[in-house]
Amino acid sequence: MKYVSSTEMRILELNSQFLGVDTLTLMENAGRAVTDEIAKRLNGVTGLNVVVFAGLGNNGGDGMVTARHLASRGARVVVILAGDPERIRTREARENYERLANLFHTVDIIVFRPERVNMIRNLCKKADVLIDALLGTGLKGSVREPYKTLISIFNESNGLKLAVDIPSGLDSDTGEVLGISTRVDFTVTFHAMKRGLVKREDLAGDIVVADIGIPIEAELIAGPGDLVLSLKPRIPESKKGDYGRVLVVGGSEVFSGAPALTALAAQSVGVDIVIIASPSPVTNSIRSFTPTLIVHDLEAKYLDDRCVDKVMKIAERVDAIAIGPGLGLRDETLEAVLEIIRRTPREKPIVIDADALKALARELEVVKERNVVLTPHAGEFKILFDVALPMDYRERMREVERKARELKLTILLKGPWDVISNGYMTKVNITGNAWMTVGGTGDVLT
């Protein structure tokens, strides 16, 4: 069975939007799917009294779409909104509220107030169907008011009960009840099964997985969802270094700009501290790029075995290492690269690119089962693995995944479409363009 976590689901939604299938479309499909399931179980909905408990987020938006579709099929619908419409949190849910508010003849909307509790209880006593669309898979922390009260009213009511995506108050990943949860006869969840549902079928009832139109490509691409949700949120109490310390080992007499471009790219994505270790001929040139870079002079004309101890000393103070940009191809340099990799703790992340990849052609086993990312283009891939890659991205994906699995590391194959694989999950980056032929682009990627 295919499972999806709450984070993975959010990634898929953002990637779908990037592909042109926006959240409003997914919400419409979700509401229709819930309506279809109700109609199937009850042989239609005409004349049924339905109460929809709608939250102020996208789960509530799904419920509002469901309410609209039920009303269009002849049900008598009351929507209990968990707060003032002005507090609806997302554009999509707000738009569906506005659509629903126009249905003055077939849908009644009641905004929750503490003084309306008895009225809501009485409405629920007459309901044939009660729909929980209060809280979705994004819930973090214990359920708070007014949701606690609404969940209690929902649970004490009779009638057929169902949850939209997940019973409110249930952690979709762990199955933990976050203070209080609805208990339903069945749950219509979206796209794929959630592990928390399987663990708490006593709360979720029968579980139906509904397709809401998320493209297969949303799982295949490395898209905005993968990027946005991988970034660590910055908090006011942060201090220097909380968002990463990176060491770039690179540069030579000919290529002074390569390590600087790598370092500047790291800064641009939010790394707090970026250190460059470079041979003497290029350190002053690198320092001239910006005063925010920390540049260590390796006190040698090029990277060789005399530099290794100094590099390792610096490496102790960082969270990740990038090695290769502009190093050159001297035998002594390639041997020094291998020694640095050998002496780096296996769990420390290393990105190996450019000239450092040539060193691996001498001893590929040195990176096996390490926390390493290799970033070759097709030519470097052939040098490393003696495999000429075809142009078809599907065949490239299979080959990159196979090699990543053999070495138990991650490979990012650069090309018109980058292929990224850790040996078990493989994605493609389809954002490449012809301007990426400009010199230094690969160093920025590193």
Short mmCIF file of C-alpha atoms in Angstrom, two decimals:
data_model
loop_
_atom_site.label_atom_id
_atom_site.label_comp_id
_atom_site.label_asym_id
_atom_site.label_seq_id
_atom_site.Cartn_x
_atom_site.Cartn_y
_atom_site.Cartn_z
CA MET A 1 0.00 0.00 0.00
CA LYS A 2 1.20 3.50 -0.82
CA TYR A 3 1.51 5.89 2.13
CA VAL A 4 2.09 9.64 2.22
CA SER A 5 3.09 11.79 5.20
CA SER A 6 1.64 15.22 5.94
CA THR A 7 4.87 16.87 4.75
CA GLU A 8 4.95 14.79 1.57
CA MET A 9 1.34 15.72 0.89
CA ARG A 10 2.17 19.40 1.19
CA ILE A 11 5.11 18.91 -1.19
CA LEU A 12 2.81 17.27 -3.72
CA GLU A 13 0.27 20.08 -3.49
CA LEU A 14 2.94 22.74 -4.13
CA ASN A 15 4.47 20.73 -6.95
CA SER A 16 1.01 20.25 -8.49
CA GLN A 17 0.52 24.00 -8.44
CA PHE A 18 3.87 24.42 -10.22
CA LEU A 19 2.63 22.00 -12.88
CA GLY A 20 -0.58 23.98 -13.39
CA VAL A 21 -2.96 21.94 -11.22
CA ASP A 22 -3.63 24.47 -8.49
CA THR A 23 -4.93 24.02 -4.95
CA LEU A 24 -8.36 25.33 -5.92
CA THR A 25 -8.67 22.54 -8.49
CA LEU A 26 -7.53 19.91 -5.98
CA MET A 27 -10.01 21.27 -3.44
CA GLU A 28 -12.84 21.06 -5.96
CA ASN A 29 -11.90 17.48 -6.79
CA ALA A 30 -11.69 16.59 -3.10
CA GLY A 31 -15.15 17.94 -2.32
CA ARG A 32 -16.64 16.14 -5.30
CA ALA A 33 -14.97 12.87 -4.25
CA VAL A 34 -16.44 13.12 -0.75
CA THR A 35 -19.88 13.86 -2.19
CA ASP A 36 -19.65 10.89 -4.56
CA GLU A 37 -18.75 8.56 -1.68
CA ILE A 38 -21.69 9.74 0.42
CA ALA A 39 -24.07 9.34 -2.52
CA LYS A 40 -22.75 5.85 -3.23
CA ARG A 41 -23.21 4.69 0.36
CA LEU A 42 -26.69 6.19 0.74
CA ASN A 43 -28.02 5.63 -2.79
CA GLY A 44 -28.23 9.37 -3.39
CA VAL A 45 -28.49 12.44 -1.17
CA THR A 46 -31.78 14.06 -2.21
CA GLY A 47 -33.72 15.22 0.84
CA LEU A 48 -31.00 14.36 3.36
CA ASN A 49 -30.26 16.72 6.24
CA VAL A 50 -26.51 17.31 6.23
CA VAL A 51 -24.42 19.27 8.74
CA VAL A 52 -20.88 20.16 7.67
CA PHE A 53 -18.41 21.22 10.37
CA ALA A 54 -15.93 23.43 8.50
CA GLY A 55 -12.65 24.78 9.83
CA LEU A 56 -10.84 27.91 8.69
CA GLY A 57 -8.12 26.20 6.65
CA ASN A 58 -7.99 24.08 3.53
CA ASN A 59 -9.70 21.13 5.22
CA GLY A 60 -12.61 23.46 5.84
CA GLY A 61 -12.38 24.49 2.20
CA ASP A 62 -12.77 20.84 1.18
CA GLY A 63 -15.84 20.69 3.41
CA MET A 64 -17.33 23.80 1.82
CA VAL A 65 -16.94 22.31 -1.65
CA THR A 66 -18.61 19.14 -0.37
CA ALA A 67 -21.48 21.21 1.02
CA ARG A 68 -21.95 22.95 -2.33
CA HIS A 69 -22.02 19.68 -4.28
CA LEU A 70 -24.41 18.06 -1.81
CA ALA A 71 -26.75 21.03 -2.09
CA SER A 72 -26.67 20.84 -5.89
CA ARG A 73 -27.79 17.21 -5.64
CA GLY A 74 -30.79 18.01 -3.47
CA ALA A 75 -29.52 17.73 0.11
CA ARG A 76 -30.51 20.25 2.78
CA VAL A 77 -27.18 21.56 4.04
CA VAL A 78 -26.11 23.50 7.12
CA VAL A 79 -22.48 24.55 7.45
CA ILE A 80 -21.08 25.25 10.92
CA LEU A 81 -18.11 27.56 10.37
CA ALA A 82 -15.51 27.42 13.15
CA GLY A 83 -14.96 31.20 13.20
CA ASP A 84 -15.62 34.47 11.44
CA PRO A 85 -15.25 34.30 7.65
CA GLU A 86 -12.63 37.07 7.83
CA ARG A 87 -10.37 34.62 9.67
CA ILE A 88 -10.35 31.98 6.90
CA ARG A 89 -6.64 31.36 6.43
CA THR A 90 -6.16 30.49 2.76
CA ARG A 91 -7.20 32.10 -0.50
CA GLU A 92 -8.68 28.84 -1.78
CA ALA A 93 -10.84 28.22 1.30
CA ARG A 94 -11.96 31.85 1.27
CA GLU A 95 -12.98 31.62 -2.38
CA ASN A 96 -15.02 28.50 -1.69
CA TYR A 97 -16.68 30.20 1.28
CA GLU A 98 -17.70 33.07 -1.01
CA ARG A 99 -19.15 30.61 -3.52
CA LEU A 100 -21.03 28.85 -0.75
CA ALA A 101 -22.37 32.11 0.69
CA ASN A 102 -24.11 32.79 -2.63
CA LEU A 103 -26.28 29.67 -2.22
CA PHE A 104 -28.88 31.45 -0.09
CA HIS A 105 -31.67 28.98 -0.86
CA THR A 106 -29.96 25.60 -0.43
CA VAL A 107 -27.24 26.21 2.19
CA ASP A 108 -27.40 27.80 5.64
CA ILE A 109 -24.14 29.00 7.19
CA ILE A 110 -23.87 29.35 10.97
CA VAL A 111 -20.74 30.96 12.39
CA PHE A 112 -19.81 29.35 15.70
CA ARG A 113 -20.36 31.39 18.84
CA PRO A 114 -20.36 29.97 22.39
CA GLU A 115 -23.95 31.13 22.85
CA ARG A 116 -24.99 29.08 19.80
CA VAL A 117 -23.86 25.71 21.20
CA ASN A 118 -27.37 24.52 22.07
CA MET A 119 -28.73 25.58 18.69
CA ILE A 120 -25.93 23.65 16.94
CA ARG A 121 -26.61 20.59 19.11
CA ASN A 122 -30.27 20.66 18.15
CA LEU A 123 -29.43 20.94 14.45
CA CYS A 124 -27.12 17.94 14.74
CA LYS A 125 -29.84 15.85 16.37
CA LYS A 126 -31.87 16.16 13.16
CA ALA A 127 -28.96 15.44 10.82
CA ASP A 128 -28.85 12.35 8.64
CA VAL A 129 -25.19 12.98 7.80
CA LEU A 130 -22.48 14.84 9.74
CA ILE A 131 -19.25 15.79 7.99
CA ASP A 132 -16.04 16.59 9.84
CA ALA A 133 -13.97 19.11 7.85
CA LEU A 134 -12.55 20.98 10.83
CA LEU A 135 -8.84 20.14 10.99
CA GLY A 136 -6.68 18.42 8.39
CA THR A 137 -3.28 16.80 8.14
CA GLY A 138 -1.43 20.02 8.96
CA LEU A 139 -2.52 20.06 12.61
CA LYS A 140 0.36 20.55 15.06
CA GLY A 141 -0.10 20.61 18.82
CA SER A 142 -3.21 20.02 20.89
CA VAL A 143 -6.66 20.89 19.62
CA ARG A 144 -7.80 24.28 20.91
CA GLU A 145 -11.12 26.08 21.17
CA PRO A 146 -13.50 26.41 19.47
CA TYR A 147 -12.50 23.16 17.80
CA LYS A 148 -12.62 21.18 21.06
CA THR A 149 -16.24 22.15 21.60
CA LEU A 150 -17.19 21.48 17.99
CA ILE A 151 -15.55 18.04 18.08
CA SER A 152 -17.45 17.20 21.27
CA ILE A 153 -20.76 18.23 19.67
CA PHE A 154 -19.92 16.21 16.56
CA ASN A 155 -19.09 13.08 18.57
CA GLU A 156 -22.24 13.16 20.70
CA SER A 157 -24.50 13.48 17.65
CA ASN A 158 -26.24 10.62 15.84
CA GLY A 159 -26.39 10.11 12.09
CA LEU A 160 -23.83 8.86 9.60
CA LYS A 161 -20.48 10.48 10.37
CA LEU A 162 -17.54 10.92 8.06
CA ALA A 163 -14.22 12.74 8.04
CA VAL A 164 -12.71 14.70 5.19
CA ASP A 165 -9.12 13.45 4.72
CA ILE A 166 -8.49 12.75 8.44
CA PRO A 167 -10.57 12.77 11.64
CA SER A 168 -10.00 16.17 13.27
CA GLY A 169 -7.50 15.96 16.11
CA LEU A 170 -5.76 12.84 14.79
CA ASP A 171 -2.09 13.10 13.81
CA SER A 172 -2.04 11.74 10.27
CA ASP A 173 1.54 10.49 10.57
CA THR A 174 1.57 8.87 14.02
CA GLY A 175 -2.07 8.17 14.85
CA GLU A 176 -1.72 10.15 18.08
CA VAL A 177 -4.84 11.89 19.35
CA LEU A 178 -3.91 15.53 19.90
CA GLY A 179 -6.12 16.08 22.93
CA ILE A 180 -9.45 15.15 21.35
CA SER A 181 -10.51 13.61 18.04
CA THR A 182 -13.67 13.02 16.08
CA ARG A 183 -14.90 9.44 15.75
CA VAL A 184 -16.46 8.62 12.37
CA ASP A 185 -18.03 5.79 10.40
CA PHE A 186 -15.77 6.36 7.42
CA THR A 187 -13.00 8.65 6.21
CA VAL A 188 -12.39 9.84 2.66
CA THR A 189 -8.67 10.53 2.49
CA PHE A 190 -6.92 12.00 -0.51
CA HIS A 191 -4.30 10.73 -2.97
CA ALA A 192 -2.75 8.05 -0.72
CA MET A 193 -3.16 6.37 2.64
CA LYS A 194 -1.95 8.09 5.81
CA ARG A 195 -0.24 5.91 8.42
CA GLY A 196 -2.14 7.55 11.26
CA LEU A 197 -5.43 6.39 9.77
CA VAL A 198 -4.37 2.75 9.65
CA LYS A 199 -3.21 2.92 13.26
CA ARG A 200 -6.53 4.35 14.45
CA GLU A 201 -9.25 2.66 12.44
CA ASP A 202 -11.32 2.76 15.64
CA LEU A 203 -11.57 6.53 15.04
CA ALA A 204 -11.34 6.65 11.24
CA GLY A 205 -13.80 3.85 10.46
CA ASP A 206 -13.76 2.55 6.88
CA ILE A 207 -11.05 4.31 4.91
CA VAL A 208 -11.52 5.30 1.28
CA VAL A 209 -8.58 6.70 -0.71
CA ALA A 210 -9.84 9.16 -3.33
CA ASP A 211 -7.97 10.44 -6.35
CA ILE A 212 -8.11 14.25 -6.46
CA GLY A 213 -6.07 14.80 -9.61
CA ILE A 214 -2.54 15.25 -8.28
CA PRO A 215 -0.35 14.54 -11.34
CA ILE A 216 2.12 11.67 -11.19
CA GLU A 217 4.70 14.26 -12.23
CA ALA A 218 4.22 16.04 -8.89
CA GLU A 219 6.00 13.10 -7.26
CA LEU A 220 8.56 12.84 -10.04
CA ILE A 221 9.88 16.40 -10.16
CA ALA A 222 12.10 18.20 -7.71
CA GLY A 223 9.76 21.17 -7.47
CA PRO A 224 8.91 24.15 -5.25
CA GLY A 225 7.37 21.90 -2.62
CA ASP A 226 10.61 19.96 -2.17
CA LEU A 227 12.52 23.23 -1.85
CA VAL A 228 10.22 25.30 0.34
CA LEU A 229 9.60 22.59 2.91
CA SER A 230 13.29 21.68 3.19
CA LEU A 231 14.25 25.18 4.34
CA LYS A 232 14.67 25.61 8.08
CA PRO A 233 12.41 28.41 9.36
CA ARG A 234 14.28 31.28 11.00
CA ILE A 235 13.20 32.20 14.50
CA PRO A 236 13.86 35.47 16.37
CA GLU A 237 16.02 33.72 18.98
CA SER A 238 18.48 32.47 16.34
CA LYS A 239 22.21 32.98 16.73
CA LYS A 240 25.07 32.92 14.26
CA GLY A 241 25.67 29.44 12.93
CA ASP A 242 22.20 28.06 13.63
CA TYR A 243 21.54 27.94 9.89
CA GLY A 244 24.66 26.17 8.84
CA ARG A 245 28.44 26.38 8.55
CA VAL A 246 29.90 25.29 5.23
CA LEU A 247 33.48 24.74 4.09
CA VAL A 248 34.36 25.08 0.40
CA VAL A 249 37.66 23.49 -0.61
CA GLY A 250 38.64 24.72 -4.04
CA GLY A 251 40.54 27.10 -6.26
CA SER A 252 43.84 27.13 -8.13
CA GLU A 253 45.97 29.62 -10.05
CA VAL A 254 43.75 29.26 -13.12
CA PHE A 255 40.34 29.01 -11.42
CA SER A 256 40.02 31.58 -8.65
CA GLY A 257 36.32 32.31 -9.21
CA ALA A 258 34.95 28.78 -8.88
CA PRO A 259 35.10 28.41 -5.06
CA ALA A 260 33.89 31.99 -4.64
CA LEU A 261 30.79 31.29 -6.74
CA THR A 262 30.06 28.17 -4.69
CA ALA A 263 30.45 30.13 -1.46
CA LEU A 264 28.31 33.05 -2.63
CA ALA A 265 25.57 30.62 -3.70
CA ALA A 266 25.63 29.04 -0.23
CA GLN A 267 25.21 32.49 1.32
CA SER A 268 22.36 33.32 -1.05
CA VAL A 269 20.32 30.32 0.15
CA GLY A 270 20.78 31.31 3.78
CA VAL A 271 23.88 29.54 5.11
CA ASP A 272 25.13 31.59 8.07
CA ILE A 273 28.87 31.01 7.83
CA VAL A 274 30.78 30.12 4.67
CA ILE A 275 34.49 29.33 4.83
CA ILE A 276 36.77 28.85 1.83
CA ALA A 277 40.06 26.96 2.02
CA SER A 278 42.18 27.75 -1.05
CA PRO A 279 45.80 27.72 -2.23
CA SER A 280 47.85 30.89 -1.70
CA PRO A 281 47.75 32.27 -5.28
CA VAL A 282 43.98 32.84 -5.17
CA THR A 283 43.08 33.76 -1.59
CA ASN A 284 43.34 37.53 -2.06
CA SER A 285 41.29 37.33 -5.23
CA ILE A 286 38.56 35.40 -3.39
CA ARG A 287 38.59 37.85 -0.46
CA SER A 288 37.88 40.66 -2.91
CA PHE A 289 34.44 39.22 -3.76
CA THR A 290 32.88 40.13 -0.40
CA PRO A 291 34.04 40.71 3.18
CA THR A 292 31.44 38.22 4.48
CA LEU A 293 33.43 35.20 3.27
CA ILE A 294 36.01 33.67 5.61
CA VAL A 295 39.03 32.70 3.51
CA HIS A 296 41.80 30.40 4.78
CA ASP A 297 45.14 30.36 2.98
CA LEU A 298 46.38 26.78 2.63
CA GLU A 299 49.93 28.15 2.29
CA ALA A 300 50.68 26.12 -0.82
CA LYS A 301 50.61 26.82 -4.56
CA TYR A 302 47.98 24.12 -5.00
CA LEU A 303 46.12 21.59 -2.85
CA ASP A 304 48.42 18.72 -1.88
CA ASP A 305 49.11 16.43 1.07
CA ARG A 306 50.68 19.30 3.04
CA CYS A 307 47.28 21.03 3.11
CA VAL A 308 45.23 18.11 4.37
CA ASP A 309 45.79 18.64 8.10
CA LYS A 310 44.78 22.29 7.86
CA VAL A 311 41.65 21.43 5.86
CA MET A 312 40.65 18.79 8.41
CA LYS A 313 41.14 21.23 11.27
CA ILE A 314 38.77 23.70 9.62
CA ALA A 315 36.34 20.91 8.72
CA GLU A 316 35.83 20.09 12.40
CA ARG A 317 33.98 23.41 12.81
CA VAL A 318 31.51 23.06 9.93
CA ASP A 319 28.32 21.14 9.21
CA ALA A 320 29.05 20.31 5.57
CA ILE A 321 31.87 20.36 3.02
CA ALA A 322 31.92 21.14 -0.70
CA ILE A 323 35.08 20.02 -2.44
CA GLY A 324 36.23 20.34 -6.02
CA PRO A 325 35.42 23.71 -7.62
CA GLY A 326 38.49 24.96 -9.48
CA LEU A 327 41.01 22.68 -7.72
CA GLY A 328 42.83 21.56 -10.86
CA LEU A 329 43.94 18.09 -11.91
CA ARG A 330 47.46 17.70 -10.54
CA ASP A 331 48.17 14.20 -9.24
CA GLU A 332 49.06 15.62 -5.83
CA THR A 333 45.75 17.50 -5.70
CA LEU A 334 43.66 14.45 -6.58
CA GLU A 335 45.43 12.37 -3.92
CA ALA A 336 44.81 15.12 -1.36
CA VAL A 337 41.10 15.08 -2.24
CA LEU A 338 40.92 11.35 -1.56
CA GLU A 339 42.69 11.76 1.77
CA ILE A 340 40.31 14.53 2.86
CA ILE A 341 37.34 12.29 2.05
CA ARG A 342 38.90 9.35 3.93
CA ARG A 343 39.46 11.46 7.05
CA THR A 344 36.03 13.08 7.07
CA PRO A 345 33.53 11.38 9.41
CA ARG A 346 31.13 9.22 7.39
CA GLU A 347 28.05 11.05 8.64
CA LYS A 348 29.28 14.55 7.68
CA PRO A 349 27.71 15.75 4.40
CA ILE A 350 30.15 16.24 1.51
CA VAL A 351 29.29 17.56 -1.94
CA ILE A 352 31.88 16.35 -4.44
CA ASP A 353 32.01 18.19 -7.74
CA ALA A 354 34.17 19.25 -10.65
CA ASP A 355 37.84 18.32 -10.35
CA ALA A 356 37.28 16.31 -7.16
CA LEU A 357 35.14 13.88 -9.15
CA LYS A 358 38.21 13.00 -11.22
CA ALA A 359 39.91 11.87 -8.02
CA LEU A 360 37.13 9.37 -7.38
CA ALA A 361 37.88 7.67 -10.69
CA ARG A 362 41.04 6.42 -8.93
CA GLU A 363 39.25 5.08 -5.84
CA LEU A 364 35.47 5.11 -6.07
CA GLU A 365 35.05 2.91 -2.99
CA VAL A 366 36.21 5.80 -0.79
CA VAL A 367 32.74 7.37 -1.00
CA LYS A 368 30.70 4.20 -0.50
CA GLU A 369 28.14 4.37 2.33
CA ARG A 370 29.02 7.97 3.13
CA ASN A 371 26.76 11.00 3.45
CA VAL A 372 27.96 12.15 0.04
CA VAL A 373 26.41 13.92 -2.95
CA LEU A 374 28.15 13.46 -6.30
CA THR A 375 27.27 16.07 -8.94
CA PRO A 376 28.66 14.84 -12.28
CA HIS A 377 27.58 15.80 -15.77
CA ALA A 378 27.27 12.98 -18.31
CA GLY A 379 30.97 13.09 -19.20
CA GLU A 380 32.06 12.90 -15.57
CA PHE A 381 29.52 10.13 -14.96
CA LYS A 382 31.22 8.11 -17.73
CA ILE A 383 34.64 8.71 -16.16
CA LEU A 384 33.35 7.52 -12.79
CA PHE A 385 31.27 4.53 -13.85
CA ASP A 386 32.37 3.74 -17.41
CA VAL A 387 28.76 4.17 -18.53
CA ALA A 388 27.72 6.29 -21.52
CA LEU A 389 24.34 7.74 -20.62
CA PRO A 390 21.51 7.90 -23.17
CA MET A 391 19.64 11.17 -23.70
CA ASP A 392 16.24 9.78 -22.64
CA TYR A 393 15.62 10.98 -19.09
CA ARG A 394 13.81 7.75 -18.09
CA GLU A 395 16.85 5.64 -18.93
CA ARG A 396 19.09 8.17 -17.20
CA MET A 397 16.91 7.92 -14.09
CA ARG A 398 17.25 4.14 -14.01
CA GLU A 399 21.03 4.24 -14.42
CA VAL A 400 21.59 7.00 -11.86
CA GLU A 401 19.34 5.24 -9.34
CA ARG A 402 21.21 1.98 -9.86
CA LYS A 403 24.62 3.56 -9.24
CA ALA A 404 23.39 5.53 -6.24
CA ARG A 405 21.97 2.34 -4.73
CA GLU A 406 25.21 0.44 -5.35
CA LEU A 407 27.30 3.09 -3.57
CA LYS A 408 24.65 4.00 -0.96
CA LEU A 409 24.94 7.73 -1.56
CA THR A 410 23.22 10.48 -3.56
CA ILE A 411 23.94 11.38 -7.18
CA LEU A 412 22.81 14.55 -8.92
CA LEU A 413 23.39 14.12 -12.64
CA LYS A 414 23.61 17.53 -14.30
CA GLY A 415 22.00 17.99 -17.68
CA PRO A 416 19.10 19.68 -19.48
CA TRP A 417 17.00 17.92 -16.85
CA ASP A 418 18.94 17.10 -13.70
CA VAL A 419 18.39 13.61 -12.28
CA ILE A 420 18.67 13.24 -8.50
CA SER A 421 18.66 9.88 -6.72
CA ASN A 422 19.62 8.38 -3.37
CA GLY A 423 19.14 4.91 -4.82
CA TYR A 424 15.55 4.55 -3.65
CA MET A 425 13.87 7.83 -4.51
CA THR A 426 14.64 9.47 -7.85
CA LYS A 427 13.50 12.89 -9.05
CA VAL A 428 14.09 15.16 -12.02
CA ASN A 429 14.59 18.91 -12.06
CA ILE A 430 12.88 20.19 -15.20
CA THR A 431 13.80 23.87 -14.74
CA GLY A 432 17.01 23.77 -16.81
CA ASN A 433 17.49 26.22 -19.66
CA ALA A 434 20.04 27.12 -22.33
CA TRP A 435 21.53 29.93 -20.22
CA MET A 436 22.97 27.34 -17.83
CA THR A 437 25.85 26.79 -20.28
CA VAL A 438 27.43 29.95 -18.83
CA GLY A 439 30.71 29.27 -17.02
CA GLY A 440 30.35 28.97 -13.25
CA THR A 441 26.82 27.56 -13.28
CA GLY A 442 28.06 24.20 -12.02
CA ASP A 443 29.95 25.90 -9.18
CA VAL A 444 26.75 27.65 -8.10
CA LEU A 445 24.92 24.30 -8.16
CA THR A 446 27.56 22.81 -5.86
#
